Short mmCIF file of C-alpha atoms in Angstrom, two decimals:
data_model
loop_
_atom_site.label_atom_id
_atom_site.label_comp_id
_atom_site.label_asym_id
_atom_site.label_seq_id
_atom_site.Cartn_x
_atom_site.Cartn_y
_atom_site.Cartn_z
CA MET A 106 -14.58 26.84 25.62
CA GLY A 107 -18.17 25.78 25.20
CA GLN A 108 -19.43 22.16 25.98
CA ASN A 109 -20.13 21.85 22.24
CA GLU A 110 -16.68 22.31 21.05
CA LEU A 111 -14.16 19.46 20.83
CA ILE A 112 -10.45 20.29 20.20
CA ILE A 113 -8.43 17.37 18.90
CA SER A 114 -4.98 18.34 19.82
CA LEU A 115 -2.19 16.87 17.82
CA PRO A 116 1.13 15.86 19.35
CA GLN A 117 4.39 17.56 19.03
CA LYS A 118 5.72 14.75 16.90
CA LEU A 119 3.06 13.47 14.47
CA THR A 120 4.20 10.18 13.64
CA VAL A 121 2.77 6.59 13.51
CA SER A 122 4.08 6.05 17.06
CA SER A 123 2.50 9.24 18.55
CA LEU A 124 -0.97 8.67 17.08
CA CYS A 125 -1.94 6.86 20.35
CA GLU A 126 -1.45 10.21 22.08
CA ILE A 127 -4.40 11.72 20.14
CA ASP A 128 -7.82 11.82 22.05
CA PHE A 129 -9.65 9.53 19.92
CA VAL A 130 -12.11 8.51 22.53
CA SER A 131 -13.61 11.96 22.51
CA PHE A 132 -13.72 12.18 18.75
CA TRP A 133 -15.56 8.91 18.40
CA LYS A 134 -18.12 9.97 21.05
CA THR A 135 -19.05 12.64 18.56
CA ARG A 136 -20.69 9.99 16.26
CA SER A 137 -23.44 9.48 18.81
CA ASN A 138 -23.25 13.11 20.27
CA PRO A 139 -22.38 15.48 17.54
CA VAL A 140 -20.91 18.79 18.44
CA ASP A 141 -21.10 22.51 17.21
CA LYS A 142 -17.55 22.51 16.15
CA ILE A 143 -14.47 20.50 15.95
CA ILE A 144 -10.95 22.15 15.96
CA PHE A 145 -8.06 20.17 14.70
CA ASP A 146 -5.15 21.71 16.62
CA PHE A 147 -1.90 21.44 14.79
CA SER A 148 -0.34 24.27 16.65
CA PRO A 149 1.90 22.10 18.88
CA ILE A 150 3.35 20.14 16.05
CA GLU A 151 7.13 20.51 15.48
CA PHE A 152 7.75 17.36 13.44
CA VAL A 153 5.70 15.39 11.04
CA ARG A 154 6.14 11.97 9.18
CA PRO A 155 3.96 10.50 6.33
CA ALA A 156 1.96 8.06 8.40
CA GLY A 157 0.95 10.64 10.88
CA LEU A 158 0.00 13.02 8.02
CA ALA A 159 -1.88 10.50 5.99
CA SER A 160 -3.82 9.38 9.22
CA ILE A 161 -4.83 12.79 10.27
CA VAL A 162 -6.04 13.82 6.77
CA ALA A 163 -8.19 10.53 6.63
CA LEU A 164 -9.53 11.52 10.10
CA MET A 165 -10.33 15.04 9.17
CA LYS A 166 -12.15 13.88 5.98
CA PHE A 167 -14.06 11.10 7.69
CA SER A 168 -15.19 13.47 10.46
CA LYS A 169 -16.81 15.69 7.74
CA HIS A 170 -18.21 12.48 6.09
CA LEU A 171 -19.80 11.60 9.23
CA GLY A 172 -21.28 15.11 9.93
CA VAL A 173 -20.18 14.96 13.61
CA ALA A 174 -19.99 18.71 13.87
CA GLU A 175 -21.61 21.76 12.35
CA ARG A 176 -18.34 23.35 11.77
CA TYR A 177 -14.76 22.24 11.37
CA TYR A 178 -11.76 24.36 12.13
CA PHE A 179 -8.00 23.87 11.49
CA ARG A 180 -5.58 25.65 13.91
CA GLU A 181 -2.22 26.15 11.92
CA PRO A 182 0.97 24.90 13.19
CA LYS A 183 3.16 27.43 15.05
CA ASP A 184 6.24 26.14 13.53
CA SER A 185 6.87 27.72 10.15
CA ASP A 186 8.88 24.75 9.00
CA VAL A 187 5.80 22.59 9.67
CA ARG A 188 3.49 24.95 7.77
CA GLN A 189 5.95 24.90 4.86
CA TYR A 190 6.00 21.20 5.02
CA LEU A 191 2.28 20.99 5.00
CA LYS A 192 2.20 23.12 2.01
CA ARG A 193 4.68 21.10 0.17
CA MET A 194 2.70 17.89 0.94
CA GLY A 195 -0.29 19.06 -0.39
CA PHE A 196 -2.25 19.29 2.74
CA TYR A 197 -4.03 22.58 2.22
CA GLY A 198 -5.24 21.51 -1.20
CA GLN A 199 -7.02 18.60 0.28
CA PHE A 200 -9.22 21.06 2.20
CA GLY A 201 -9.52 23.58 -0.42
CA ILE A 202 -7.25 26.06 1.41
CA ILE A 203 -5.40 28.25 -0.81
CA LYS A 204 -1.91 29.29 0.36
CA GLU A 205 0.73 31.10 -1.34
CA GLN A 206 3.00 29.34 -3.79
CA VAL A 207 5.69 27.13 -2.50
CA ASN A 208 9.10 28.58 -2.63
CA GLN A 209 10.87 27.10 -5.48
CA LYS A 210 14.11 26.83 -4.05
CA ILE A 211 12.58 24.86 -1.14
CA LYS A 212 10.62 22.74 -3.49
CA SER A 213 13.61 21.70 -5.61
CA LEU A 214 15.38 20.51 -2.46
CA SER A 215 12.18 18.43 -1.54
CA THR A 216 12.49 14.91 -0.48
CA LEU A 217 8.70 14.43 -0.27
CA CYS A 218 6.21 12.59 -2.16
CA GLU A 219 3.33 14.59 -1.62
CA LEU A 220 0.08 13.36 -0.08
CA ARG A 221 -2.29 11.91 -2.55
CA GLU A 222 -5.97 10.89 -2.30
CA VAL A 223 -6.61 7.71 -4.08
CA LYS A 224 -9.95 7.95 -5.54
CA ASP A 225 -10.16 4.63 -7.48
CA GLU A 226 -8.24 1.58 -8.33
CA PHE A 227 -6.98 2.79 -11.82
CA GLU A 228 -5.78 6.01 -10.03
CA ALA A 229 -4.04 3.79 -7.57
CA TYR A 230 -1.70 2.54 -10.26
CA LYS A 231 -0.79 6.04 -11.36
CA VAL A 232 -0.25 7.30 -7.92
CA THR A 233 1.82 4.27 -7.23
CA GLU A 234 3.90 4.75 -10.38
CA GLN A 235 4.33 8.51 -9.66
CA LEU A 236 5.58 7.78 -6.14
CA VAL A 237 7.82 5.35 -7.16
CA LYS A 238 9.38 7.60 -9.81
CA ILE A 239 9.85 10.36 -7.24
CA VAL A 240 11.59 7.93 -4.73
CA ARG A 241 13.83 6.81 -7.50
CA GLU A 242 14.64 10.28 -8.60
CA GLN A 243 15.35 11.56 -5.10
CA VAL A 244 17.44 8.91 -3.53
CA GLN A 245 18.39 6.58 -6.42
CA PRO A 246 18.22 3.37 -4.33
CA ARG A 247 19.74 0.19 -5.60
CA LYS A 248 17.76 -1.71 -8.10
CA GLU A 249 16.72 -4.20 -5.58
CA MET A 250 15.56 -1.88 -2.96
CA MET A 251 13.80 0.08 -5.68
CA GLN A 252 11.84 -3.13 -6.38
CA VAL A 253 11.21 -3.72 -2.91
CA ILE A 254 9.74 -0.31 -2.16
CA SER A 255 7.65 -0.21 -5.30
CA HIS A 256 6.30 -3.59 -4.54
CA ALA A 257 5.35 -2.77 -1.09
CA LEU A 258 3.85 0.51 -2.26
CA GLY A 259 1.91 -1.27 -4.85
CA GLU A 260 0.41 -3.76 -2.43
CA ILE A 261 -0.62 -1.37 0.39
CA VAL A 262 -2.23 1.05 -2.06
CA ASP A 263 -4.10 -1.90 -3.76
CA ASN A 264 -5.32 -3.02 -0.35
CA ILE A 265 -7.40 0.34 -0.02
CA PHE A 266 -9.73 -0.71 -2.79
CA HIS A 267 -9.89 -4.34 -2.17
CA HIS A 268 -10.47 -4.58 1.31
CA SER A 269 -11.09 -1.21 3.11
CA LYS A 270 -14.54 -0.05 1.78
CA SER A 271 -13.49 3.37 3.03
CA PRO A 272 -16.09 6.08 2.52
CA VAL A 273 -13.58 8.87 2.19
CA ASN A 274 -11.10 6.89 -0.17
CA GLY A 275 -7.50 6.40 1.00
CA PHE A 276 -4.54 8.52 1.41
CA VAL A 277 -0.86 7.81 0.53
CA CYS A 278 2.22 9.48 0.99
CA ALA A 279 5.94 8.94 1.32
CA GLN A 280 9.24 10.74 2.33
CA THR A 281 12.73 9.96 1.70
CA TYR A 282 15.21 10.93 4.31
CA LYS A 283 18.72 11.14 2.64
CA GLY A 284 20.59 11.73 5.93
CA GLU A 285 19.15 8.72 7.59
CA GLY A 286 19.17 6.70 4.35
CA GLU A 287 15.49 5.96 4.74
CA VAL A 288 12.12 5.83 2.95
CA GLU A 289 8.84 5.93 4.72
CA ILE A 290 5.65 5.03 2.77
CA ALA A 291 2.32 5.07 4.56
CA VAL A 292 -1.41 4.71 3.68
CA ALA A 293 -4.44 5.37 5.76
CA ASP A 294 -8.14 4.80 5.46
CA CYS A 295 -11.26 4.99 7.47
CA GLY A 296 -12.90 1.76 6.12
CA VAL A 297 -14.12 -1.45 7.79
CA GLY A 298 -10.60 -2.33 9.08
CA ILE A 299 -8.91 -5.79 8.94
CA LYS A 300 -11.08 -7.60 11.05
CA GLU A 301 -14.31 -6.95 9.30
CA SER A 302 -12.59 -7.26 6.07
CA LEU A 303 -11.26 -10.84 6.85
CA LYS A 304 -14.91 -11.91 7.73
CA GLY A 305 -15.47 -12.14 4.05
CA ASN A 306 -13.74 -15.42 4.22
CA PRO A 307 -15.83 -17.92 6.19
CA ILE A 308 -12.70 -19.53 7.66
CA TYR A 309 -12.13 -16.17 9.65
CA LYS A 310 -15.71 -15.81 10.82
CA GLY A 311 -14.52 -16.67 14.34
CA ILE A 312 -11.92 -14.05 14.70
CA ARG A 313 -12.12 -12.76 18.17
CA ASP A 314 -10.48 -9.34 18.11
CA ASN A 315 -8.40 -6.77 16.03
CA ALA A 316 -5.07 -8.09 17.37
CA GLU A 317 -5.87 -11.55 16.13
CA ALA A 318 -7.08 -10.11 12.90
CA ILE A 319 -3.90 -8.20 12.21
CA GLU A 320 -1.73 -11.31 13.19
CA ILE A 321 -3.80 -13.38 10.70
CA ALA A 322 -3.62 -10.81 8.01
CA LEU A 323 0.19 -10.79 8.23
CA GLY A 324 0.32 -14.53 7.53
CA LYS A 325 0.75 -16.52 4.28
CA MET A 326 -2.20 -16.52 1.97
CA THR A 327 -4.59 -14.75 4.10
CA THR A 328 -7.55 -13.23 2.49
CA GLY A 329 -11.03 -11.84 3.13
CA LYS A 330 -11.85 -12.57 -0.54
CA PRO A 331 -11.00 -16.20 -1.36
CA GLY A 332 -10.86 -16.94 -4.97
CA THR A 333 -10.49 -13.09 -5.78
CA ASN A 334 -7.37 -12.19 -3.92
CA SER A 335 -4.47 -14.51 -2.99
CA GLY A 336 -3.68 -12.82 0.27
CA GLN A 337 0.11 -12.65 -0.01
CA GLY A 338 0.33 -8.69 0.16
CA LEU A 339 0.94 -7.87 3.71
CA PHE A 340 2.78 -11.09 4.25
CA VAL A 341 5.27 -10.25 1.67
CA CYS A 342 5.62 -6.56 2.81
CA GLN A 343 6.45 -7.81 6.39
CA ARG A 344 8.96 -10.29 5.17
CA TYR A 345 10.66 -7.49 3.08
CA VAL A 346 10.68 -5.26 6.06
CA LYS A 347 12.22 -7.88 8.28
CA GLU A 348 14.80 -8.70 5.83
CA ASN A 349 15.69 -4.94 5.60
CA SER A 350 15.76 -4.53 9.35
CA GLY A 351 13.27 -1.66 8.71
CA GLN A 352 10.11 -0.68 10.54
CA MET A 353 6.44 -1.61 9.84
CA ASP A 354 3.14 -0.62 11.66
CA VAL A 355 -0.27 -1.85 11.06
CA ILE A 356 -3.02 -0.04 13.02
CA SER A 357 -6.52 -1.39 12.58
CA GLY A 358 -9.39 -0.99 15.29
CA ASN A 359 -7.95 -1.09 18.68
CA ALA A 360 -4.76 -2.93 17.92
CA GLN A 361 -1.23 -2.06 16.55
CA TYR A 362 1.30 -4.35 15.07
CA ALA A 363 4.80 -2.87 15.48
CA LEU A 364 7.80 -4.36 13.72
CA ARG A 365 11.14 -3.01 14.59
CA GLY A 366 14.15 -4.75 12.97
CA THR A 367 13.34 -8.38 12.94
CA GLY A 368 11.03 -8.40 15.94
CA GLY A 369 7.30 -7.55 16.01
CA ASN A 370 4.35 -7.63 18.36
CA VAL A 371 0.87 -6.72 18.54
CA LYS A 372 -0.41 -4.40 21.33
CA SER A 373 -3.43 -2.44 22.04
CA HIS A 374 -3.96 1.08 20.47
CA PRO A 375 -6.66 3.60 20.77
CA PHE A 376 -9.47 2.85 18.46
CA TRP A 377 -9.01 3.71 14.81
CA GLN A 378 -11.98 3.17 12.24
CA GLY A 379 -10.06 1.55 9.19
CA THR A 380 -6.48 0.75 8.75
CA ILE A 381 -3.19 2.58 8.69
CA VAL A 382 -0.08 0.91 7.33
CA SER A 383 3.40 2.45 7.39
CA MET A 384 6.71 1.05 6.34
CA VAL A 385 10.34 2.43 6.80
CA PHE A 386 13.13 0.87 4.67
CA ASN A 387 16.79 1.40 5.06
CA LEU A 388 18.18 2.19 1.77
CA GLU A 389 21.70 0.89 2.65
CA HIS A 390 20.42 -2.39 3.85
CA THR A 391 19.96 -3.93 0.43
CA PHE A 392 18.85 -7.48 -0.03
CA ASP A 393 17.53 -9.62 -2.96
CA PRO A 394 13.73 -9.77 -2.87
CA LYS A 395 14.11 -12.73 -5.18
CA LYS A 396 15.89 -14.80 -2.43
CA VAL A 397 13.13 -13.92 -0.01
CA LEU A 398 10.39 -15.03 -2.36
CA ASN A 399 12.15 -18.22 -3.23
CA SER A 400 12.84 -19.08 0.38
CA GLU A 401 9.21 -18.60 1.42
CA PHE A 402 7.75 -20.14 -1.62
CA PRO A 403 10.16 -22.84 -3.14
CA LEU A 404 9.59 -22.91 -6.85
CA ASP A 405 8.99 -25.84 -8.95
CA ALA A 406 11.26 -26.21 -12.00
CA ASP A 407 7.99 -26.57 -13.80
CA PHE A 408 7.92 -22.98 -14.39
CA ASP A 409 11.21 -22.54 -16.20
CA GLU A 410 9.96 -23.43 -19.64
CA LEU A 411 7.42 -20.53 -19.55
CA PHE A 412 10.39 -18.09 -19.64
CA GLU A 413 12.46 -17.30 -22.68
CA GLU A 414 15.15 -14.98 -23.38
CA ALA A 415 14.96 -12.36 -26.11
CA GLY A 416 16.71 -14.52 -28.82
CA GLU A 417 14.63 -17.57 -28.23
CA ARG A 418 11.63 -16.23 -30.20
CA MET B 117 2.75 -10.48 -28.53
CA ILE B 118 1.79 -8.06 -25.75
CA VAL B 119 4.48 -5.61 -24.95
CA LEU B 120 4.10 -4.99 -21.30
CA GLY B 121 6.75 -2.23 -21.26
CA ASN B 122 4.38 -0.16 -23.23
CA ILE B 123 2.04 -0.20 -20.31
CA GLY B 124 4.52 0.82 -17.55
CA ALA B 125 7.75 0.17 -16.04
CA CYS B 126 6.29 -0.53 -12.70
CA LEU B 127 3.39 -2.96 -13.03
CA THR B 128 1.12 -2.69 -9.89
CA THR B 129 -2.41 -2.90 -8.70
CA ARG B 130 -5.09 -5.50 -9.46
CA ALA B 131 -7.04 -3.16 -11.66
CA LEU B 132 -4.06 -2.94 -14.10
CA GLY B 133 -3.34 -6.69 -13.72
CA LYS B 134 -6.97 -7.19 -14.68
CA GLN B 135 -6.76 -5.09 -17.88
CA VAL B 136 -3.66 -7.10 -18.84
CA ARG B 137 -5.39 -10.47 -18.28
CA GLU B 138 -8.19 -9.23 -20.65
CA LEU B 139 -5.70 -8.19 -23.30
CA ILE B 140 -4.06 -11.76 -23.06
CA GLU B 141 -7.52 -13.44 -23.32
CA GLU B 142 -8.40 -11.35 -26.29
CA GLU B 143 -5.04 -12.41 -27.96
CA LEU B 144 -5.70 -16.04 -27.13
CA GLY B 145 -8.82 -15.73 -29.18
CA SER B 146 -7.03 -15.31 -32.32
CA SER B 147 -3.53 -16.85 -31.63
CA SER B 148 -2.36 -20.32 -30.63
CA ARG B 149 0.27 -18.77 -28.38
CA VAL B 150 0.82 -15.49 -26.63
CA LEU B 151 4.22 -13.96 -25.93
CA LEU B 152 4.45 -11.43 -23.19
CA ASP B 153 7.36 -9.11 -23.60
CA PHE B 154 8.59 -7.76 -20.43
CA ALA B 155 11.39 -5.64 -21.99
CA GLY B 156 11.53 -2.23 -20.16
CA VAL B 157 9.54 -3.64 -17.18
CA GLU B 158 11.47 -2.89 -14.02
CA MET B 159 9.11 -4.15 -11.32
CA ALA B 160 5.94 -6.13 -11.10
CA SER B 161 3.85 -6.41 -7.80
CA HIS B 162 2.50 -9.60 -6.74
CA SER B 163 -1.05 -8.45 -6.96
CA PHE B 164 -0.44 -7.28 -10.41
CA CYS B 165 1.06 -10.70 -11.41
CA ASP B 166 -1.72 -12.73 -9.48
CA GLU B 167 -4.53 -10.78 -11.19
CA ALA B 168 -2.99 -10.88 -14.80
CA PHE B 169 -1.27 -14.32 -14.84
CA GLY B 170 -2.33 -16.27 -11.65
CA LYS B 171 -5.99 -16.03 -12.53
CA LEU B 172 -5.46 -16.81 -15.94
CA LEU B 173 -3.76 -20.09 -14.95
CA LEU B 174 -6.46 -20.86 -12.71
CA LYS B 175 -9.07 -20.39 -15.50
CA MET B 176 -7.06 -22.21 -18.28
CA GLY B 177 -5.50 -24.83 -16.13
CA PHE B 178 -1.70 -25.31 -15.88
CA LYS B 179 -1.25 -27.69 -18.90
CA GLU B 180 -3.02 -25.37 -21.31
CA PHE B 181 -1.29 -22.35 -19.79
CA LYS B 182 2.14 -23.83 -20.35
CA ARG B 183 1.16 -24.71 -24.01
CA ARG B 184 -0.12 -21.18 -24.87
CA ILE B 185 1.57 -18.56 -22.78
CA ARG B 186 5.26 -17.49 -22.79
CA PHE B 187 7.05 -14.84 -20.84
CA SER B 188 10.07 -13.01 -22.60
CA CYS B 189 12.81 -10.58 -21.40
CA CYS B 190 12.01 -10.75 -17.69
CA ALA B 191 14.17 -9.12 -15.18
CA PRO B 192 15.10 -11.93 -12.72
CA GLU B 193 13.19 -10.14 -9.97
CA VAL B 194 10.05 -9.72 -12.07
CA GLU B 195 10.52 -13.48 -13.09
CA SER B 196 10.63 -14.45 -9.66
CA VAL B 197 7.32 -12.57 -8.56
CA ILE B 198 5.44 -14.13 -11.51
CA LYS B 199 6.66 -17.47 -10.53
CA PHE B 200 5.62 -16.80 -6.97
CA ALA B 201 2.10 -15.69 -8.16
CA LEU B 202 1.64 -18.64 -10.48
CA LYS B 203 2.77 -21.05 -7.77
CA THR B 204 0.31 -19.75 -5.30
CA ARG B 205 -2.64 -20.21 -7.89
CA LEU B 206 -1.27 -23.57 -9.03
CA GLU B 207 -1.44 -24.79 -5.30
CA GLU B 208 -5.03 -23.58 -5.34
CA GLU B 209 -5.76 -25.36 -8.64
CA LYS B 210 -4.29 -28.59 -6.93
CA MET B 211 -6.36 -28.25 -3.98
CA CYS B 212 -9.45 -27.85 -6.07
CA VAL B 213 -8.61 -30.93 -7.84
CA ILE B 214 -8.17 -32.94 -4.67
CA CYS B 215 -11.65 -31.38 -3.34
#
């Protein structure tokens, strides 16, 4: 192995929880000391979840954007199921790698919402709608859960354009797990991160670190764009996940917020340039999103006269 | 009347919300009252509602908004998100008045 070669070895289980096992320190060093070649080593991988995949694809695109190496290599997973999974998720297409056609039998059994690069905000709407449709077709969640999932998906995809300033766009993917009765949705970007984004609002200029920034971003009416955005997106997502006893992870800079069930905490994480958001919903744990919104934001009766039934016209 | 179900069953993103707000503003130019028909809309995200209706409320003022805008055939969940977005902007409007 030459000195000018960097191997980014990926963990056996590529999930949001195992991203911290990746040697990001060596990777970021290449920004000041470019190398001849970077090898993204997928060979150890035996299991992948959406947040892991979206994050690595964003990182690979970002490394190319930065020009930190002369050449980039991809070492294929040893596990044939993982290779098949990557194919079905559209991973190879992201890098112009042509693989044989996906086995139609496998494709029809698919519970995947393939990886999408969201290039502009109008496409964000289309991508959200397509993913919602796929989730609905695959697991037919109850109406309330479908609303929660589509709401959360819409909010986190929207955030890519309104906050991230990512030079390599954003990546979104989802997967339904029928056996476990779960849906995971994830987005990853390599933008400015939550701390820098919040600094667009003068009241957050004094934020000390990424951990504080994530905590603030998860609060009510927090935005780096006062007047433009109302800053309820992540707050509502977090409330939904709590109500659902699901899981939520937000990684930005060198901090990670991890919510499991109803308890969440912020801890340190190897530096990530940008933001990763992942949410896992329990399909069986249905709740009424209307009640959550009403409890957090009690409504005035004033609004009722704005709404009419079909016959009132 | 603007039929939102023709735009999509899941209304998300600020970009789409902005398009809808512009449609409403265009309609307001020629009608005294605009009816927003939500038949066929299954879901609307907060960002969409804030961009389409919340910002319109802020621009028009609540009194004028109440006089000229009506929502029709909303699913209860969609209605709740719209109200939530309007309430957030109404509070902002009140704060501006106090300032």
